[in-house]
Tab-separated table of C-alpha atoms in Angstrom:
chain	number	residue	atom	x	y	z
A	1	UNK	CA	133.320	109.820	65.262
A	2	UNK	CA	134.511	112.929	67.106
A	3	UNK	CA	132.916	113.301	70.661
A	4	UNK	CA	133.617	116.893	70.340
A	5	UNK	CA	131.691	117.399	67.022
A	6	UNK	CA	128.816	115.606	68.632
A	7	UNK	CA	129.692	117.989	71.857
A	8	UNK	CA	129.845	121.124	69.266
A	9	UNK	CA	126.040	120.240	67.730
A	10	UNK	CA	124.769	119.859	71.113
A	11	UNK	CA	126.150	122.638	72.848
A	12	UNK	CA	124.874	124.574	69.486
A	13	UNK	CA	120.993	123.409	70.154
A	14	UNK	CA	121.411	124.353	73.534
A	15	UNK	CA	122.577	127.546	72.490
A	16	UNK	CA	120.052	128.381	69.191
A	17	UNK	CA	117.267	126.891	72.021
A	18	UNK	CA	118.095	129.618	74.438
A	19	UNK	CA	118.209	132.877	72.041
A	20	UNK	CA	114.614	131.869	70.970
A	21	UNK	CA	114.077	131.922	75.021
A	22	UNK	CA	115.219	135.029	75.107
A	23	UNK	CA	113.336	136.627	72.424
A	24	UNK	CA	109.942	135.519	74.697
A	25	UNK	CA	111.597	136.615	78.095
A	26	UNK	CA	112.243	139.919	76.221
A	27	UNK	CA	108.591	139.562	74.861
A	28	UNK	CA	107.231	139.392	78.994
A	29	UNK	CA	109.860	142.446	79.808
A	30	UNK	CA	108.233	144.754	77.523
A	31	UNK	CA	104.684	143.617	78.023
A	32	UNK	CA	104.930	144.059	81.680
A	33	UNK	CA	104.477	140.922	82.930
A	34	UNK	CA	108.071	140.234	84.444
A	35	UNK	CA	111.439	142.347	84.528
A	36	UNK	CA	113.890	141.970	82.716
A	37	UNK	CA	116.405	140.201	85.045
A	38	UNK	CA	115.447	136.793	83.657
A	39	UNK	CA	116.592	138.161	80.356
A	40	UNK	CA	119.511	139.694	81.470
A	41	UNK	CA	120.783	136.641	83.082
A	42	UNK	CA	120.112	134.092	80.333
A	43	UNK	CA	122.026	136.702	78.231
A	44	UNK	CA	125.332	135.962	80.265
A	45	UNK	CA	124.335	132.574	80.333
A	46	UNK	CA	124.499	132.600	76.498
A	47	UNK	CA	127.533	135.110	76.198
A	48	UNK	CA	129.572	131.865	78.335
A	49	UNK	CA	128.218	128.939	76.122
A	50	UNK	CA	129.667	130.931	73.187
A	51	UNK	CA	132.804	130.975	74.335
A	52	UNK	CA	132.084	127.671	75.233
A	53	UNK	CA	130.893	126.831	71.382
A	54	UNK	CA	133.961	128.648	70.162
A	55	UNK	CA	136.547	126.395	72.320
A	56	UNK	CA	134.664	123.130	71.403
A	57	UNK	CA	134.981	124.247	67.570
A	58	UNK	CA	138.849	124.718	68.176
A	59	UNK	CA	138.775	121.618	70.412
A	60	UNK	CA	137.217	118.945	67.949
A	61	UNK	CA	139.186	120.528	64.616
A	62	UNK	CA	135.735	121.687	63.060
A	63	UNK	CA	136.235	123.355	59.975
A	64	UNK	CA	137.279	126.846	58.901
A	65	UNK	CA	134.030	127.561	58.507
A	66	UNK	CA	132.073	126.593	61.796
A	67	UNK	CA	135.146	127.927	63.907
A	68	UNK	CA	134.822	131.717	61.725
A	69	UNK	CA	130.826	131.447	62.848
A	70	UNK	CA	131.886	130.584	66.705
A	71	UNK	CA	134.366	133.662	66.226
A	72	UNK	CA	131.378	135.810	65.056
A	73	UNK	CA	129.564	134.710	67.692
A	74	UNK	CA	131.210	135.546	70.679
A	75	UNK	CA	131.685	139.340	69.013
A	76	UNK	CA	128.158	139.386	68.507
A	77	UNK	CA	127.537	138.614	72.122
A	78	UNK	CA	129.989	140.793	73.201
A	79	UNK	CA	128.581	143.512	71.207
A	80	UNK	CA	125.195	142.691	72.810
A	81	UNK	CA	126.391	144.261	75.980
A	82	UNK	CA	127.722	147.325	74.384
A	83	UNK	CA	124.894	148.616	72.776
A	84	UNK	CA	122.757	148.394	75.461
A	85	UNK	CA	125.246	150.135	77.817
A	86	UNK	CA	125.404	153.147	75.424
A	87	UNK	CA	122.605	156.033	76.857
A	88	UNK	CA	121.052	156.590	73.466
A	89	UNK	CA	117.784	154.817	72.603
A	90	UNK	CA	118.938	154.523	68.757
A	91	UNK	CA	121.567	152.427	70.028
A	92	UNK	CA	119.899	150.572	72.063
A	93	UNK	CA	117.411	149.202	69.596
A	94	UNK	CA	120.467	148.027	67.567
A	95	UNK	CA	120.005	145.334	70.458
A	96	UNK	CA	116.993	143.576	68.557
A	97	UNK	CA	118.618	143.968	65.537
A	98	UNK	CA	122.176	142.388	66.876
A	99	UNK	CA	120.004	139.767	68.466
A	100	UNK	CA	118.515	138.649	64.997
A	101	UNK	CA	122.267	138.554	63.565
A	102	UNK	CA	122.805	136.204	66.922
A	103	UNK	CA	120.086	133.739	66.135
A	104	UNK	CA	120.988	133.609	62.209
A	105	UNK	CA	124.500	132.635	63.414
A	106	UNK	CA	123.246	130.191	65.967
A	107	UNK	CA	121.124	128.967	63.057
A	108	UNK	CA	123.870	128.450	60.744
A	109	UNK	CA	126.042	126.716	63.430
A	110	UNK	CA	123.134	123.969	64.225
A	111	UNK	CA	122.937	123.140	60.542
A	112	UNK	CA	126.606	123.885	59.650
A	113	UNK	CA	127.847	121.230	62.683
A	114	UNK	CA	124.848	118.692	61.513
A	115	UNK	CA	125.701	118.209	58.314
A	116	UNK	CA	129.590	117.900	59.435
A	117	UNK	CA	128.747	115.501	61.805
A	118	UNK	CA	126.266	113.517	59.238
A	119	UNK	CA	129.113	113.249	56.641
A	120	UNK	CA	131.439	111.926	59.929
A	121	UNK	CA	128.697	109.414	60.459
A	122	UNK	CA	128.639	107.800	56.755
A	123	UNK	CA	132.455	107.786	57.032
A	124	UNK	CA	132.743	105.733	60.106
């Protein structure tokens, strides 16, 4: 079994863990009870782990599939901090909307790596 796949699916819950995170720390920005610096900084937290997720997909030879997902990733992330840079409030709630896309990707890579790594399992 490759420790990289079992790295990759990991690294993947870590990752699908910490967008739902920041969905609530977004939740306590806009209700008032806390700023949104706790958001901001799990966002770059996130933004590294999926360049991390993308270099573990390369790493441990996962296939096509999962490493095109990892790719979409990091440009969704990227993209995160573009539209909310942009001074028009229109943009800037493409933010939620870019953040759904993120967790449906993080989604699909949880399940996606799982069921690659099952099917490694009943091999070995």
């Amino acid at each position: 079994m490759s420790q990289g796949r079992v790295a990759f699916y990991g690294v993947a819950l870590v990752y699908l863990l910490g967008v739902v995170i920041q969905f609530f720390l977004a939740g306590l920005a806009v209700f008032g009870v806390r700023s949104y610096d706790a958001h901001r900084g799990l966002g770059f937290v996130l933004g590294v782990i999926s360049l991390v997720l993308l270099a573990l997909a390369i790493g441990a030879k996962m296939p096509r599939s999962v490493t095109a997902l990892s790719t979409v990733l990091v440009a969704l992330n990227a993209f995160q901090i573009v539209l909310i840079q942009i001074d028009i409030a229109e943009v800037n709630a493409l933010h939620l909307v870019n953040a759904l896309a993120i967790a449906f990707v993080a989604n699909m890579l949880v399940h996606r790596s799982r069921r690659y790594l099952a099917a490694r399992l009943a091999t070995d």
